[in-house]
Tab-separated table of C-alpha atoms in Angstrom:
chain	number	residue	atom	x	y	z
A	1	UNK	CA	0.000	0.000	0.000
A	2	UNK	CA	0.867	3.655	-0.938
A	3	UNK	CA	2.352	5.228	2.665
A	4	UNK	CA	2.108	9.523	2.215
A	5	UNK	CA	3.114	10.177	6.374
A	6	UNK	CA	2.922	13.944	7.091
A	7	UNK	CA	4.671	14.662	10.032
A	8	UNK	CA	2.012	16.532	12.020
A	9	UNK	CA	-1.694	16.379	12.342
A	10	UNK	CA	-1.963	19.448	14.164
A	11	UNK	CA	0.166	22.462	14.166
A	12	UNK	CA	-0.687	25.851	16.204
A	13	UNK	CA	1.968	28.703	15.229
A	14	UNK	CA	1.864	32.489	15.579
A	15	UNK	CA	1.414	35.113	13.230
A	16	UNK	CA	4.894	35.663	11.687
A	17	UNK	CA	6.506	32.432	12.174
A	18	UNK	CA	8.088	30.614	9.524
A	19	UNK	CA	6.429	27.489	9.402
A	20	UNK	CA	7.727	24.217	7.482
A	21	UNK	CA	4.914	21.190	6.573
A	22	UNK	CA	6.845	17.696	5.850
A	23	UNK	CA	5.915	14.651	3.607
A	24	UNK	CA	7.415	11.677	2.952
A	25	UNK	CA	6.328	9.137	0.967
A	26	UNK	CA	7.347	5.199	0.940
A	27	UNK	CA	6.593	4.220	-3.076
A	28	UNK	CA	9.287	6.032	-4.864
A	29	UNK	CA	7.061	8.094	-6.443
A	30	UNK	CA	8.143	10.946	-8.540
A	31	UNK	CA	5.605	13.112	-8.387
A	32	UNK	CA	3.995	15.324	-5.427
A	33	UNK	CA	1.893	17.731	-4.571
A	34	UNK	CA	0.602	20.320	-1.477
A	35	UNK	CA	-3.090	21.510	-1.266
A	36	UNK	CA	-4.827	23.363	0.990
A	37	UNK	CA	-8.675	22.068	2.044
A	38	UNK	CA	-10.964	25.215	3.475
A	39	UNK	CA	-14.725	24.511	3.768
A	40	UNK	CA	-16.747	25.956	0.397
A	41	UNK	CA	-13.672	25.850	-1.366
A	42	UNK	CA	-12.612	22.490	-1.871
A	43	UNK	CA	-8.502	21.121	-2.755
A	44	UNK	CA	-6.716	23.710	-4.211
A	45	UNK	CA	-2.964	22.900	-5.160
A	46	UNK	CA	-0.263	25.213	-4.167
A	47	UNK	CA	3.256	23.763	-5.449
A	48	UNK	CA	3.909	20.587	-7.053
A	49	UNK	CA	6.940	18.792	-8.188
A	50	UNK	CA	7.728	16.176	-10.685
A	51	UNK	CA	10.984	15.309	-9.904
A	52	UNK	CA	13.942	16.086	-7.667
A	53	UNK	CA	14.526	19.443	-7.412
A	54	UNK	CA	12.321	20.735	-9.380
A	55	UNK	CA	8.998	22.646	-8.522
A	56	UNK	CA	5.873	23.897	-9.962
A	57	UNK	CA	3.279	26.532	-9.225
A	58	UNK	CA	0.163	25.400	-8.592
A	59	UNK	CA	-2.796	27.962	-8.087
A	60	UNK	CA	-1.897	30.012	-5.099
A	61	UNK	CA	1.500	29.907	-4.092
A	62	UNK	CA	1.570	33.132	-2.486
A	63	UNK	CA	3.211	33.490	1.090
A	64	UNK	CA	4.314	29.848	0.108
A	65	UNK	CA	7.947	28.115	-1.250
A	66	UNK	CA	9.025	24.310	-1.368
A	67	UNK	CA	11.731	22.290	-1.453
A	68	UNK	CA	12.109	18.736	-2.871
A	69	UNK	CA	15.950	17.562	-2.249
A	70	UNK	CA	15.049	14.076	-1.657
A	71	UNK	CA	12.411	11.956	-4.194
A	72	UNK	CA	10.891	10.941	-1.059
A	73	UNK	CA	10.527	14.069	0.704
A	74	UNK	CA	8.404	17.070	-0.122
A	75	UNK	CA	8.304	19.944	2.043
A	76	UNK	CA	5.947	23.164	2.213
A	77	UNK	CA	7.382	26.306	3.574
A	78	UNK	CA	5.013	29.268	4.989
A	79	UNK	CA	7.613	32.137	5.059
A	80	UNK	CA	5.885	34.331	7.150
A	81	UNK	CA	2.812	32.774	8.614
A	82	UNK	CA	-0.441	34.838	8.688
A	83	UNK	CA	-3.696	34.231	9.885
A	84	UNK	CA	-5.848	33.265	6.582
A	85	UNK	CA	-3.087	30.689	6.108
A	86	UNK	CA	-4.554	28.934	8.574
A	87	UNK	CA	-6.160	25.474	7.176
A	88	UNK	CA	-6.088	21.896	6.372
A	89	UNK	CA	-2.700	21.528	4.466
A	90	UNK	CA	-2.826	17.791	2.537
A	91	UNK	CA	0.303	16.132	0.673
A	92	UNK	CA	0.050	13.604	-2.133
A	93	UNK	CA	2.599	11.548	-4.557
A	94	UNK	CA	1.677	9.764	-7.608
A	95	UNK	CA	3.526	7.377	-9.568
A	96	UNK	CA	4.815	9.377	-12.549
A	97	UNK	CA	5.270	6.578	-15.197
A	98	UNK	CA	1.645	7.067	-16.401
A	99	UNK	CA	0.088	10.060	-16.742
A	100	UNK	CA	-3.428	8.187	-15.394
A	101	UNK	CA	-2.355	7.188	-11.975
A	102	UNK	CA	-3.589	8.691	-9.377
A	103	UNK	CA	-2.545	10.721	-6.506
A	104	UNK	CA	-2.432	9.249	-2.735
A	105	UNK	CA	-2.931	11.325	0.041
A	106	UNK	CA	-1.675	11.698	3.199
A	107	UNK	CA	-3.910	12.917	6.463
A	108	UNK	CA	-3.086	16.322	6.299
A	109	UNK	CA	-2.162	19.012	8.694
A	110	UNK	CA	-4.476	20.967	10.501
A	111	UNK	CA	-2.658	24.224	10.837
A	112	UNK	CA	-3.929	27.133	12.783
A	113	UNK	CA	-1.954	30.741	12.831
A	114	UNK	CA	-2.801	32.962	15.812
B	1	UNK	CA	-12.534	22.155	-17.450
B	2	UNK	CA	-14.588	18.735	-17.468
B	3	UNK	CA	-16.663	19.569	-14.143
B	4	UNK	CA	-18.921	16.583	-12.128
B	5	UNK	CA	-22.676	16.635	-11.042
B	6	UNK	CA	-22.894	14.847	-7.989
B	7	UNK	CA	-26.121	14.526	-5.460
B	8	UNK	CA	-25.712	16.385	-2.023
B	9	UNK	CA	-26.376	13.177	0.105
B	10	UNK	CA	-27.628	9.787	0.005
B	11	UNK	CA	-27.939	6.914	2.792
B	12	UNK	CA	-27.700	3.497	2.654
B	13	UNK	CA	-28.852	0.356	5.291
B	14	UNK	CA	-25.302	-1.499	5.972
B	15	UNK	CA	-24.958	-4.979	4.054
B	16	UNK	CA	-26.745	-3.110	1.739
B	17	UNK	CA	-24.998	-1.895	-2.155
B	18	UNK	CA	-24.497	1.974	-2.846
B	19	UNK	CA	-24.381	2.790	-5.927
B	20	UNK	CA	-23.197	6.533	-5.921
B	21	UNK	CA	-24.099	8.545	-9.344
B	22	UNK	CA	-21.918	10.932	-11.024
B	23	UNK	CA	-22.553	13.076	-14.513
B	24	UNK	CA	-19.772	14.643	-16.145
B	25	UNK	CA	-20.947	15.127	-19.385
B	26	UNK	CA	-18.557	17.648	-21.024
B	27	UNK	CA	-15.714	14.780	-20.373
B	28	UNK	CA	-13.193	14.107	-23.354
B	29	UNK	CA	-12.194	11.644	-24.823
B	30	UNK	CA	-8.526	11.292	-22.823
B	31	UNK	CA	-9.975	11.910	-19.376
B	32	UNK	CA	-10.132	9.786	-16.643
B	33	UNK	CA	-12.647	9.142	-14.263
B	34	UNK	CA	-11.535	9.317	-10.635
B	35	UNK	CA	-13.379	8.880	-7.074
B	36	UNK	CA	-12.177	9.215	-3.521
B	37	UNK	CA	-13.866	9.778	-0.174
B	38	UNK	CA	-12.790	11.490	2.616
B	39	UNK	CA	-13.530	10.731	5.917
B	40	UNK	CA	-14.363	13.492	8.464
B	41	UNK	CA	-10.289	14.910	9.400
B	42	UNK	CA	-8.880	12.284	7.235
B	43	UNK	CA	-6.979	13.161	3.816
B	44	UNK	CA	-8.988	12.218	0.455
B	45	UNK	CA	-8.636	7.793	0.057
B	46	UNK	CA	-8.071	6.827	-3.174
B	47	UNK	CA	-10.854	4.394	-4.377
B	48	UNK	CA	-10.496	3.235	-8.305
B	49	UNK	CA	-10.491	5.016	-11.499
B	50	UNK	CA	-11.201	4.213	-15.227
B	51	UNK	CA	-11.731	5.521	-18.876
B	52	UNK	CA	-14.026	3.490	-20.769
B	53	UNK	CA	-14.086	0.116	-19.619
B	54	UNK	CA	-15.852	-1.003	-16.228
B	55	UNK	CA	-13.367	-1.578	-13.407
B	56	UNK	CA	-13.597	-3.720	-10.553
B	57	UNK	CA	-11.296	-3.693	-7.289
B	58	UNK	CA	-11.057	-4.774	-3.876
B	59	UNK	CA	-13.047	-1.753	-2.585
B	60	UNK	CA	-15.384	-0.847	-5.032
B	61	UNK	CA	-16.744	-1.267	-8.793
B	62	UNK	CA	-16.422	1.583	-11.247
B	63	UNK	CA	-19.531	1.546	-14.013
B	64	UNK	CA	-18.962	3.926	-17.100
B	65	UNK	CA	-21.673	4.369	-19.405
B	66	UNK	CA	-20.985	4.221	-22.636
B	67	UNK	CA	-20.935	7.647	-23.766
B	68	UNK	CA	-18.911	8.221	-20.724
B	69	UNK	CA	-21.394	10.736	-19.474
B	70	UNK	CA	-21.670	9.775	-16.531
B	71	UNK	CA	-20.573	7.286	-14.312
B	72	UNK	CA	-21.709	5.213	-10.803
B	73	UNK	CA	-19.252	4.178	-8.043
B	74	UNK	CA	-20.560	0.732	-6.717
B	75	UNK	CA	-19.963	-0.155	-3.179
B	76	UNK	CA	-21.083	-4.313	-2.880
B	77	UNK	CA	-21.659	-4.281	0.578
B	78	UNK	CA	-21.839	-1.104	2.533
B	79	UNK	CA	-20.191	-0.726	5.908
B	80	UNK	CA	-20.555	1.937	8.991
B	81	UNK	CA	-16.791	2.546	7.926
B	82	UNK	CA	-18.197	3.675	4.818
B	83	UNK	CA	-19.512	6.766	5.851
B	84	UNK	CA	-17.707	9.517	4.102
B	85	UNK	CA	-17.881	12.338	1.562
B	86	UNK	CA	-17.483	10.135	-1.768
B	87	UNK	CA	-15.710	12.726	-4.763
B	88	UNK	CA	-16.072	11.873	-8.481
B	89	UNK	CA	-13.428	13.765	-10.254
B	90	UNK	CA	-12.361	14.142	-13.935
B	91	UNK	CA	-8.714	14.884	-13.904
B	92	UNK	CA	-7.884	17.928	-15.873
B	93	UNK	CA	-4.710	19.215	-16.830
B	94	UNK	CA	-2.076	20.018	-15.300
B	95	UNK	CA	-2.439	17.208	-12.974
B	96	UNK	CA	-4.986	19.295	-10.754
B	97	UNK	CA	-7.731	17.646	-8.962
B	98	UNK	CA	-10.699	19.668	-8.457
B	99	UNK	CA	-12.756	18.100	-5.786
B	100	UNK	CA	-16.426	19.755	-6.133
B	101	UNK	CA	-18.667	19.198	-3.106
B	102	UNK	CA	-18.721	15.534	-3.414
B	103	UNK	CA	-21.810	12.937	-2.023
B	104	UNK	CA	-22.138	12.891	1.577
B	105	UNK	CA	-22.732	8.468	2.021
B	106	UNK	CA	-24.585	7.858	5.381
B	107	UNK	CA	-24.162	4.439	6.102
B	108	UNK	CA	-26.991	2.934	8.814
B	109	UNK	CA	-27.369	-0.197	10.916
């Protein structure tokens, strides 16, 4: 089975903060993704990668940077953390070979900013 | 964007089948048909996906019509554990998934 751990379920930091979201995943996957999950507004990705090093906009990367120096490993960066930041941040990997796989999900992050 | 009509809620009697509907009639011809469920604090659970052809896994069975206009999600024998929010997605590109408001599956003794 596909294994997407996230390192925290739930994270309280303040206003200001620099706050940094791990994922690791246990399928050698070469492709993953953040999203953010707020009520009314569904998944919406905010930086994916395909490969090592490399890194992709998604469709609100504001106030957010990642950094993917491992395959495995795929972390989300809040630079300075503000209040409507605060929300359920979910990780996934897919297996790159073919373009129909799909993505596997960790169980997120419940992040609140104060 | 192919988008996905799915209803608000349905329940089901456990041992029971739920067959969960989905339209998503401005699919192409390329796009895949995805579902997942999510339940309550949990990240999105893969279930199956397909194109075409009728797909069949250890969880669940995936029915396509043939003019791939809609599709149903097929759970054989419905547990309490099955209780979730059940998502039919289209993948679009750019490998985003846009999870609409999904089918909320009551499950009930």
């Amino acid at each position: 089975d596909v294994k997407v751990t996230q390192s925290s379920r739930y994270l309280v930091k303040r206003t200001g903060e620099k706050v940094f979201l791990e994922c690791v995943q246990d399928m050698d996957h070469e492709n993953m993704f953040w999203y953010r999950q707020d009520p009314g507004l569904g998944l919406r990705l905010i930086y994916f990668s395909y490969d090592v090093k490399m890194k992709e906009k998604g469709d609100i990367p504001e106030g957010y940077s990642v950094s993917r120096e491992k395959k495995e490993r795929f972390s989300l960066i809040l630079e300075s953390a503000s209040t409507n930041q605060t929300s359920m941040y979910l990780c996934a990997s897919r297996n790159g070979g073919q373009s129909n796989q799909p993505q596997h999900f960790g169980d997120g992050t419940r992040l609140s900013i104060l | 964007d192919a988008k996905t009509t799915q209803p608000p809620s349905m329940d089901c009697a456990e041992g029971r089948a739920a067959n969960l509907p989905c339209n998503h009639s401005t699919i192409s011809g390329n796009e895949y048909v995805y579902w997942y469920r999510q339940i309550h604090s949990q990240g999105p659970q893969y279930i199956i996906h397909g194109l075409k052809n009728n797909e069949t896994n250890e969880m669940a069975s995936l029915i396509i019509t043939e003019d791939r206009k809609s599709s149903t999600l097929i759970l054989p024998h419905a547990t309490l554990r099955d209780t979730a929010v059940y998502y039919c997605i289209v993948r679009v590109k750019g490998d985003k998934l846009i999870f609409g408001t999904g089918t909320r599956l009551q499950v009930f003794p």
